[in-house]
Coordinates of C-alpha atoms and ligand atoms in Angstrom, one line a residue:
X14 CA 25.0 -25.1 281.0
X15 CA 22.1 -27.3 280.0
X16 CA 22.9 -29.4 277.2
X17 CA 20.5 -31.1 274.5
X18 CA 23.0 -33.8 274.4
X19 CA 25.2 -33.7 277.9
X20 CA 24.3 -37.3 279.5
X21 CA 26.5 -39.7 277.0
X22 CA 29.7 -37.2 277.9
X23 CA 32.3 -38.2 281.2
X24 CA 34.4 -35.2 280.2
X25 CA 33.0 -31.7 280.4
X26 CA 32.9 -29.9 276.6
X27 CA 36.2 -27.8 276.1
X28 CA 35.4 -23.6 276.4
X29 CA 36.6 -23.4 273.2
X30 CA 34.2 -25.9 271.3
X31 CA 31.5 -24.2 273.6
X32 CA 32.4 -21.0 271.6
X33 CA 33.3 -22.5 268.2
X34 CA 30.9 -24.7 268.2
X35 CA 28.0 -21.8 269.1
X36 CA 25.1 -20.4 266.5
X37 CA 23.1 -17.9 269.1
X38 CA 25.3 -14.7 268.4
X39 CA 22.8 -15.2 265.1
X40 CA 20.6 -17.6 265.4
X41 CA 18.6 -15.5 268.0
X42 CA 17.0 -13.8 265.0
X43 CA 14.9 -17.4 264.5
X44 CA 13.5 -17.3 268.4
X45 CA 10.1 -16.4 267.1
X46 CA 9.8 -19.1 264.7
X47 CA 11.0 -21.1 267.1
X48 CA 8.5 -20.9 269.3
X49 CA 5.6 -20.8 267.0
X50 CA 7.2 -24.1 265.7
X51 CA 7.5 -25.9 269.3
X52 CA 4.2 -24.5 269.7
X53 CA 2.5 -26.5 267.0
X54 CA 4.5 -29.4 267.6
X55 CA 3.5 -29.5 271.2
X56 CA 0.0 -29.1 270.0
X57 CA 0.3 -32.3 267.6
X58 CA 2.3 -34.3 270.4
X59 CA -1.1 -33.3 272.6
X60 CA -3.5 -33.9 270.0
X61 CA -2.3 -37.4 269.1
X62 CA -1.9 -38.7 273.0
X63 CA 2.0 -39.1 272.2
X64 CA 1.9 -36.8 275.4
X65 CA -0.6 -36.3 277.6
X66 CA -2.7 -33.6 276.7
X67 CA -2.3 -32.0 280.0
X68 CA 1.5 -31.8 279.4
X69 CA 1.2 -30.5 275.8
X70 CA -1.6 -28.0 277.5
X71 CA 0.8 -26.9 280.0
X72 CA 4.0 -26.2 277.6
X73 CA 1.7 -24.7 274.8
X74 CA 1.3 -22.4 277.4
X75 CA 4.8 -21.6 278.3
X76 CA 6.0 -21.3 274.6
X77 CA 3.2 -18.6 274.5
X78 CA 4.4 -16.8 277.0
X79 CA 7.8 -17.3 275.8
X80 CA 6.6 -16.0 272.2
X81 CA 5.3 -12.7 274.1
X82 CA 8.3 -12.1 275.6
X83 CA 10.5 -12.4 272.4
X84 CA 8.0 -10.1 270.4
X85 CA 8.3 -7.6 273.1
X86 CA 12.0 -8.0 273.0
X87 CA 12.5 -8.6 276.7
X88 CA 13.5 -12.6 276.6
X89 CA 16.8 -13.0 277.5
X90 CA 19.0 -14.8 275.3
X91 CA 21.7 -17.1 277.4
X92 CA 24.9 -16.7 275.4
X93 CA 26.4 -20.0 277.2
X94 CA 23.5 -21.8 275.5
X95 CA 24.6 -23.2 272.1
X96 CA 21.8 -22.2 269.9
X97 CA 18.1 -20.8 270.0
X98 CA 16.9 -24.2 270.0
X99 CA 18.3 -24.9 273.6
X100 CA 17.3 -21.5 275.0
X101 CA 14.2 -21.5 274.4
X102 CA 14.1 -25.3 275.8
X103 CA 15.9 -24.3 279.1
X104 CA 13.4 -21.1 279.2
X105 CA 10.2 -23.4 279.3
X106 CA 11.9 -25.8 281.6
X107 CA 12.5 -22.9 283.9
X108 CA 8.8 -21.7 283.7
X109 CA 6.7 -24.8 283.8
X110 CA 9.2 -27.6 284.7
X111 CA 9.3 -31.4 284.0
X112 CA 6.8 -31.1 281.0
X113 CA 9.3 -29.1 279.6
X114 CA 11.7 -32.4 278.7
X115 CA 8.2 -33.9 276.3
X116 CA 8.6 -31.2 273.8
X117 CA 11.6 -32.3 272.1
X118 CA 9.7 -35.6 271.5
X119 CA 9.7 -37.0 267.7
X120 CA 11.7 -34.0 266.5
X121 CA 15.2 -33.4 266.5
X122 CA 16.9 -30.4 266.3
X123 CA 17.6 -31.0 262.8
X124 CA 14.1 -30.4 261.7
X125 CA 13.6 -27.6 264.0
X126 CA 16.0 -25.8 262.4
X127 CA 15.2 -26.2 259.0
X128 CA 11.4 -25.8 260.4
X129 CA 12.6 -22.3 261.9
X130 CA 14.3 -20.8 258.8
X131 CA 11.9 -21.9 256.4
X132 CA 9.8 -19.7 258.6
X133 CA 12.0 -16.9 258.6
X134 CA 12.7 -17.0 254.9
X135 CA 9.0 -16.7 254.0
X136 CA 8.2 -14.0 255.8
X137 CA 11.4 -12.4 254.7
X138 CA 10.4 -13.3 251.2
X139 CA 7.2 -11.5 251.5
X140 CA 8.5 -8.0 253.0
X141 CA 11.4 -8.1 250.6
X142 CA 8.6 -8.4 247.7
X143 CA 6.5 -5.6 249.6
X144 CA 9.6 -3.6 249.6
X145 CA 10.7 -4.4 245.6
X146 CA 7.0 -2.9 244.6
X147 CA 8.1 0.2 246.8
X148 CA 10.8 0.7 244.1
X149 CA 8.7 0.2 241.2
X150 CA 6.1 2.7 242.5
X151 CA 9.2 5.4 242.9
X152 CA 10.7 4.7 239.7
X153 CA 7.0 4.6 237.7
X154 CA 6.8 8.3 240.0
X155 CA 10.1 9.3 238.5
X156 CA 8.9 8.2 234.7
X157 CA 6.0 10.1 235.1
X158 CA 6.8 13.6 236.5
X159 CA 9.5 13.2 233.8
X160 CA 7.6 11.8 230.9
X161 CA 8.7 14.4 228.1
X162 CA 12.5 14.0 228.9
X163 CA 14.6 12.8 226.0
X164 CA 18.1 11.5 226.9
X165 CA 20.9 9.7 224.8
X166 CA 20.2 6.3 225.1
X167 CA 23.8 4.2 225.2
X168 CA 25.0 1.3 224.2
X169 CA 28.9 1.0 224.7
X170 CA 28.8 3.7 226.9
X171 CA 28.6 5.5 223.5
X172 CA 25.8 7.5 222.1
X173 CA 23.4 5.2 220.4
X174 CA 19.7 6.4 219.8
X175 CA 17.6 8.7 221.1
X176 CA 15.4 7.4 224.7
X177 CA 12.8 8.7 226.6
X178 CA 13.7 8.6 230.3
X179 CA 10.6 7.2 231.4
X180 CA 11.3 4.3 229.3
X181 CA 14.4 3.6 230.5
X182 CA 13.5 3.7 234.0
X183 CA 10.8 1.1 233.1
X184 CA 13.4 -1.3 232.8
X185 CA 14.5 -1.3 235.6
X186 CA 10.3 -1.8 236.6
X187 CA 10.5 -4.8 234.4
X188 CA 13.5 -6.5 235.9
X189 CA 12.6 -6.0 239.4
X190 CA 9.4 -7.5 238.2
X191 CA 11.2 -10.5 237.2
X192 CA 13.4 -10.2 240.6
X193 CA 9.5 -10.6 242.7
X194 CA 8.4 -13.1 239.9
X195 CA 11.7 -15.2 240.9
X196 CA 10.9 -15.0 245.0
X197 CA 7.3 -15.9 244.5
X198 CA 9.3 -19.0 243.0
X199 CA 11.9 -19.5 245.8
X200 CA 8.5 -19.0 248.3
X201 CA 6.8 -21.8 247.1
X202 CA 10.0 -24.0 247.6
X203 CA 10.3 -22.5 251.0
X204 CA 6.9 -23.5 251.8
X205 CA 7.4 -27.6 252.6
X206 CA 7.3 -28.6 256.1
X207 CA 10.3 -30.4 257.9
X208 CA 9.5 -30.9 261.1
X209 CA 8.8 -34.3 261.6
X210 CA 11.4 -35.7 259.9
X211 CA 13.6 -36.2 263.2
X212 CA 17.2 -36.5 262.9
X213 CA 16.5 -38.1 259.3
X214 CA 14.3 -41.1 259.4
X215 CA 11.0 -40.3 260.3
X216 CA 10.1 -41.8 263.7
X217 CA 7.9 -44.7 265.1
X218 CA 5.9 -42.2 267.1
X219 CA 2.5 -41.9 265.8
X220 CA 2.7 -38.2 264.4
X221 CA 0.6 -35.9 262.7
X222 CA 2.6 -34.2 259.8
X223 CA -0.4 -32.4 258.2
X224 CA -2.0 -31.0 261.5
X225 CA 1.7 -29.3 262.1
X226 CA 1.7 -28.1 258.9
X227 CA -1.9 -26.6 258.8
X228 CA -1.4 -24.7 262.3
X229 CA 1.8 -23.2 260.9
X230 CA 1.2 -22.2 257.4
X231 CA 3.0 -24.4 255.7
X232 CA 1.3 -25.4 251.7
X233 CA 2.6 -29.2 252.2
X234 CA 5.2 -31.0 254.0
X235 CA 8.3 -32.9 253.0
X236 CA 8.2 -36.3 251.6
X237 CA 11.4 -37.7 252.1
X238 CA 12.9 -37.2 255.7
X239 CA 16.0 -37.4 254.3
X240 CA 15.7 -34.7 252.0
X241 CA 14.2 -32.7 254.7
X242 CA 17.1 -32.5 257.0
X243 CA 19.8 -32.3 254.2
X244 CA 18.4 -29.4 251.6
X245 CA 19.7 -26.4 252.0
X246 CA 18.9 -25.3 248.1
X247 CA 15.6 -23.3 249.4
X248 CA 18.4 -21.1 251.0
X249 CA 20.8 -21.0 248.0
X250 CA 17.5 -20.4 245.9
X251 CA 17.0 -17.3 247.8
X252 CA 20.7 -16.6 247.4
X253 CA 21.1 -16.4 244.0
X254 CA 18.0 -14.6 243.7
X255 CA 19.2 -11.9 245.9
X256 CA 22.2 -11.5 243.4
X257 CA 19.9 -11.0 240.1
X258 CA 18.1 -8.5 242.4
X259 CA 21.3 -6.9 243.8
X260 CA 22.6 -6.6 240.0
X261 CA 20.0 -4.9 238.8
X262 CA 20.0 -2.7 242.2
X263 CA 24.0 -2.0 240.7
X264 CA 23.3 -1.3 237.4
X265 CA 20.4 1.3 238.4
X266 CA 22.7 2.8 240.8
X267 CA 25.4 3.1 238.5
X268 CA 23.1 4.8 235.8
X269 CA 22.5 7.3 238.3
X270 CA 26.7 7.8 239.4
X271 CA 27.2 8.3 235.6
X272 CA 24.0 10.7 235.5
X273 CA 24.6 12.8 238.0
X274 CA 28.2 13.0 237.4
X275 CA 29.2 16.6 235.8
X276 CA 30.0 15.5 233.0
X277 CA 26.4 14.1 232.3
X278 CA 24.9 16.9 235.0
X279 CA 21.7 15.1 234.0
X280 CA 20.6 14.0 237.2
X281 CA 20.6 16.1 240.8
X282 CA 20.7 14.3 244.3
X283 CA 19.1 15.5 247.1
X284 CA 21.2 16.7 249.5
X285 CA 19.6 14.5 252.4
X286 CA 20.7 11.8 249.9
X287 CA 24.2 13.1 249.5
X288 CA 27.1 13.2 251.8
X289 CA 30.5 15.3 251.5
X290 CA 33.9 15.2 252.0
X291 CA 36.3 15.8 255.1
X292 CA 38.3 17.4 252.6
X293 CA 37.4 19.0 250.1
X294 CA 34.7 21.6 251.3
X295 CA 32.4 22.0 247.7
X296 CA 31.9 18.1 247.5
X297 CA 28.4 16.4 247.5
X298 CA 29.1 12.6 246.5
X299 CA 26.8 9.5 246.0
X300 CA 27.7 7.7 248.4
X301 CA 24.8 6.3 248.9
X302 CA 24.5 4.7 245.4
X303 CA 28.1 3.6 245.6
X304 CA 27.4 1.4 248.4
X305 CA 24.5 0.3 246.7
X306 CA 26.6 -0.4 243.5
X307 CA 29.0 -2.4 246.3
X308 CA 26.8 -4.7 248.0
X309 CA 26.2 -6.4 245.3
X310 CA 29.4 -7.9 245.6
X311 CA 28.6 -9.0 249.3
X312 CA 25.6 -10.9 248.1
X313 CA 27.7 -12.7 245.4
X314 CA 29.9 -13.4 248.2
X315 CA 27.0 -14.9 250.5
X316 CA 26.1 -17.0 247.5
X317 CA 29.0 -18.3 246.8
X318 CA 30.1 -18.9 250.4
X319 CA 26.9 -21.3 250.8
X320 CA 27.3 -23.1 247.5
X321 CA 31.2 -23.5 248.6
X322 CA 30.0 -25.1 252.1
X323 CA 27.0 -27.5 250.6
X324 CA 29.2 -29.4 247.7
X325 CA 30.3 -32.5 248.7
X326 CA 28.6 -32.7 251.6
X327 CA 27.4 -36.5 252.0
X328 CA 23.5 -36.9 253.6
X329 CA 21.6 -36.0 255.6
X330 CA 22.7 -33.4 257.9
X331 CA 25.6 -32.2 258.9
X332 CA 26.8 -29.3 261.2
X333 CA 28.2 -27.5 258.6
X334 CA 25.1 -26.1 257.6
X335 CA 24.8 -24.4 260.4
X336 CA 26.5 -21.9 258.0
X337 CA 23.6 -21.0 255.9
X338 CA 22.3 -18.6 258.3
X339 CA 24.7 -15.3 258.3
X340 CA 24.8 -15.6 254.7
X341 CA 20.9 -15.9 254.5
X342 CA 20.4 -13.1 257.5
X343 CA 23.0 -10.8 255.3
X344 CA 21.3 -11.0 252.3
X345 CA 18.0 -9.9 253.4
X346 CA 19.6 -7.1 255.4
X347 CA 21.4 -6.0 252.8
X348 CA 18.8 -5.9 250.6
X349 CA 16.3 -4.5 252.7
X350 CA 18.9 -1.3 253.4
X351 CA 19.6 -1.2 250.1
X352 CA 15.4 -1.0 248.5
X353 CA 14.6 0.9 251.0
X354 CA 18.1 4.2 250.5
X355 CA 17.0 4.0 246.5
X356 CA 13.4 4.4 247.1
X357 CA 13.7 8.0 248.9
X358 CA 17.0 8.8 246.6
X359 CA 14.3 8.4 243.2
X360 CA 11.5 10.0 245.2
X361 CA 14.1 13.0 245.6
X362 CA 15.8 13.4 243.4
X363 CA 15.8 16.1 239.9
X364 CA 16.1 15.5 236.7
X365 CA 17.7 18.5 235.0
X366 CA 16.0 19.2 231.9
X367 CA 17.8 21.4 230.0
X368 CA 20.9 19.3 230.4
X369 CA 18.7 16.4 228.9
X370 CA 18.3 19.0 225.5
X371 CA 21.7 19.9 225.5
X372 CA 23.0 16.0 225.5
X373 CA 20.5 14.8 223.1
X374 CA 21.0 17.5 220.3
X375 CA 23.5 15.4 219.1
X376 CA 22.2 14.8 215.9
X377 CA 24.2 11.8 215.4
X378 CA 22.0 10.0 217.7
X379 CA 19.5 9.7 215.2
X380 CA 22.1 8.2 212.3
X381 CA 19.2 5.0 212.3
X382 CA 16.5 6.7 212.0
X383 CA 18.6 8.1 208.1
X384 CA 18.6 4.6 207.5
X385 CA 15.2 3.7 208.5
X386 CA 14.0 6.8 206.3
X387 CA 16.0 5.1 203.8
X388 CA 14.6 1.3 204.2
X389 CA 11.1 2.8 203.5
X390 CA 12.2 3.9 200.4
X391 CA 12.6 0.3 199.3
X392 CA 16.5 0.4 199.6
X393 CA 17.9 -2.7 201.3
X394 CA 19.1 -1.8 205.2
X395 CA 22.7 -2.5 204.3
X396 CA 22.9 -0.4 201.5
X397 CA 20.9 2.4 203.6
X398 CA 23.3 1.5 206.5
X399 CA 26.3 2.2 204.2
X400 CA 25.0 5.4 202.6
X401 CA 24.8 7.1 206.5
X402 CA 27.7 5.8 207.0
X403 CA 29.2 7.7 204.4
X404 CA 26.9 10.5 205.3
X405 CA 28.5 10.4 209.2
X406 CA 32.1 9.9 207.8
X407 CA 31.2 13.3 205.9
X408 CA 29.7 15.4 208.5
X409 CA 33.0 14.5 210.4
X410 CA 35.6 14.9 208.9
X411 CA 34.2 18.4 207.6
X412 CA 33.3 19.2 211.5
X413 CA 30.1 19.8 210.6
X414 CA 26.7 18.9 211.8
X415 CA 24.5 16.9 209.8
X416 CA 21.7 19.8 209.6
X417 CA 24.4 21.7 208.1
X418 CA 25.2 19.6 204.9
X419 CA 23.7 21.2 202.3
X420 CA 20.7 19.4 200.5
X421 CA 22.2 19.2 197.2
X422 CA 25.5 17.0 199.0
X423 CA 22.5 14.6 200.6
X424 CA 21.3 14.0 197.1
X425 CA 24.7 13.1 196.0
X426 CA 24.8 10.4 198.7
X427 CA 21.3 9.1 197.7
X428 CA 18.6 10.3 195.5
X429 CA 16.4 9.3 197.9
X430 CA 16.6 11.9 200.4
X431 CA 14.5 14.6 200.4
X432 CA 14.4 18.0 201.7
X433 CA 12.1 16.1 204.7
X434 CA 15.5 14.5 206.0
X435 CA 16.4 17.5 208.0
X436 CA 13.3 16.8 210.3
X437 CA 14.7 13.8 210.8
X438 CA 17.8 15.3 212.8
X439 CA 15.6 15.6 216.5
X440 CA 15.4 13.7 219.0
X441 CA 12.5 14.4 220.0
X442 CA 11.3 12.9 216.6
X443 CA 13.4 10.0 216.4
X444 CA 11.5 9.1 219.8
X445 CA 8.3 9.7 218.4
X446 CA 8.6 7.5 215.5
X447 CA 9.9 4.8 217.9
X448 CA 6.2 3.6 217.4
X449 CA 7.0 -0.4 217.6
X450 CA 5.5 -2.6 220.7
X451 CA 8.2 -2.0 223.5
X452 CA 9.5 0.7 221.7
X453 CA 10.7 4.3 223.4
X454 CA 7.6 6.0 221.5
X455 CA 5.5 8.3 224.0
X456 CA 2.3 6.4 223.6
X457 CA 4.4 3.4 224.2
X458 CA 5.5 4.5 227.4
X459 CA 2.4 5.9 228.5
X460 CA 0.9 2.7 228.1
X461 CA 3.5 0.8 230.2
X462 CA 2.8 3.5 232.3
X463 CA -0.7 2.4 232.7
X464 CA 0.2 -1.1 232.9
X465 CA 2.4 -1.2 235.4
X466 CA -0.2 1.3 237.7
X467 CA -2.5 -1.2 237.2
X468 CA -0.5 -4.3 237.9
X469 CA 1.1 -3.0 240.5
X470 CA -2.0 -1.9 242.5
X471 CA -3.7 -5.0 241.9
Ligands
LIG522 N1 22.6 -25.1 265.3 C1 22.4 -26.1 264.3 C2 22.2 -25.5 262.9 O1 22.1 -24.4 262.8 C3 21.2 -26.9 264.6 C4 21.5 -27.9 265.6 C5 21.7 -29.3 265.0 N2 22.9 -29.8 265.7 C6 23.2 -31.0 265.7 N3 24.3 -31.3 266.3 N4 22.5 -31.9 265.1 O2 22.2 -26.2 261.9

């Protein structure tokens, strides 16, 4: 097969290192970026007479209709050819001949690469984005056909205060808010041309950095050639942000496993959102969120494998970086699957609203807002904390509910309390008083609400 590299080698390479050594099984995926790249290249290497303009003409024109056949799917990847670089190179050969060997002129296939998957992750970048706002529109559609619904909010996995639904899943808005916000980020760093660089010095040929960088979208380009070749922290950039993001995807998922558990029977599934057992015949699990919940751990794992390959490893490049690619291809995939299963499981899925009462009439859930009551009559929040603890301890040991101590008992805790402390015991109420900025109050979640419409159409 047609090596980059063949004419320095007596000996023929080993099958083996032909197959160990090999990155097309995934490197294919970059074949449109590497075109477009060759294709600006051979433009510059035109435009500054380092070729003859003819020759750049004439292989412009066979990466173009190279690029046409990979968009339409049809080129044919040759799996004895190491990597995309050297397909695509043995395609134009093929098509338009000895003009072919001028492309690889002031470039080596170290920049390419790093050219190509720079590419790659900014595009990926901006669908993954396009697809995180997907999720916030379905969870600010969930908030709102559900914006009376008062659950227990949790802390410990215990009961803590009283929430309004919509505001919780408004977090989740907010984080993947900060997940974009952390992508635009990782995007700019993306967004630094390498090609040029050659193996790692630079080169004596009279290039055009800027021009390259112009016709393929790039914001600047790399100042040290060095650096160019050898970073791979764009990647790991991307990496770790595809954790935070795949965290929160977790924690959201595992909100809804605990909600539409029976015990919490808050929450129902659709059933094209469900699946069932081979079993047991009455079964309709979330899987779907599990495997959310799981893949998590497979972007750690990408993560952590790059970091793992990069330390240590002395300038400028060096083949093990080949590596960063399935890692970098997984994430996205993963992520992609798993934005795009949550948005229609949200769109679908029903809240059930009576369930939401019946958890929430637990009247201990608004103990706080006793000692809030308190703390407005001027008595200092640990002494108000201790009094409703006494109150609590009371209620349960009697196995009764708070509503049912009688007033005169209250009084005997504090003479504070008045006959208005049994409106305190609601839910509903404790919400409303939530009145703070950020706070679960209605009118503070209708005016997220509002905010986050606007920000996100905008
Ligand atoms: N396939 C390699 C990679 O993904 C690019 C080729 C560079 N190879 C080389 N021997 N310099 O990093």
């Amino acid at each position: 097969m047609n090596k980059l590299w063949g004419s320095r080698f007596k000996k023929k390479t080993h099958p083996l290192v032909e197959e160990f050594t090999s990155s097309i099984g995934y490197d294919y995926k970059l074949a449109k970026y590497d075109a477009l790249g060759s294709i600006a290249h051979a433009k510059m290497l035109g435009k500054t007479k380092i070729i003859p303009p003819r020759d750049s003409a004439k292989i412009v024109q066979g990466l173009q209709s190279i690029l046409k056949q990979i968009e339409k799917g049809a080129f044919v990847f040759n799996k004895q050819a190491e990597d995309i670089h050297t397909n695509i190179q043995n395609a134009l050969k093929k098509k338009i001949g000895k003009a072919a060997e001028k492309l690889h002129t002031a470039r080596s296939r170290n920049d390419q690469v790093v050219t190509d998957l720079r590419m790659y992750a900014k595009e990926e970048i901006k669908n993954l984005k396009s697809k995180i706002k997907d999720l916030q529109f379905a969870l600010l559609g969930f908030a709102k056909k559900n914006i009376t619904v008062v659950i227990p909010g949790l802390t410990h996995t215990q009961h803590a205060q009283p929430v309004s639904l919509a505001h919780h899943c408004l977090a989740y808005v907010e984080m993947l808010e900060r997940d974009k916000g952390r992508l635009c980020d990782a995007y700019k760093r993306c967004d630094v041309l390498p090609l040029g660089s050659a193996a790692l010095a630079g080169t004596s040929l009279p290039i055009d950095r800027n021009y390259v960088a112009g016709l393929l979208g790039f914001s600047k380009v790399c100042a040290n050639s060095i650096d160019a070749v050898s970073d791979r922290d764009f990647v790991l950039e991307i990496l770790a942000d595809s954790s935070i993001l795949s965290m929160h995807l977790s924690r959201m998922a595992e909100d809804f496993i605990l909600w539409n558990s029976p015990e919490f029977a808050l929450l129902e599934l659709d059933e094209a959102f469900s699946t069932g057992s081979s079993l047991m015949p009455q079964k309709k699990n979330p899987d779907v969120l599990e495997l959310v919940r799981a893949n998590s751990g497979r972007l750690y794992g990408n993560l952590v494998s790059l970091l793992a390959t990069m330390k240590g490893l002395p300038l400028s490049y060096n083949r093990d970086m080949q590596l960063d690619k399935p890692p970098l291809f997984n994430s996205f995939e993963n992520l992609n699957g798993c934005l795009g299963v949550l948005c229609g499981l949200i769109k679908s899925a029903k809240v059930n609203r009576n369930q939401a009462l019946i958890l929430s009439s637990d009247e201990l859930l608004c103990a706080t807002d006793l000692v809030e009551y308190l703390v407005k009559k001027h008595i200092s929040f640990r002494e108000a904390h201790s009094i409703v603890g006494k109150v609590v301890s009371y209620a349960l040991k009697k196995k009764i509910f708070l509503s049912e101590i009688p007033f005169g008992q209250w009084q005997k805790f504090s003479a504070h309390f008045e006959k208005g402390v049994y409106g305190l015991l609601n839910a509903q109420a404790s919400v409303a008083a939530k009145k703070s900025f950020g706070g679960t109050s209605p009118q503070g979640v209708k005016r997220q609400l509002l905010g986050w419409e606007k920000r996100l159409r905008d």
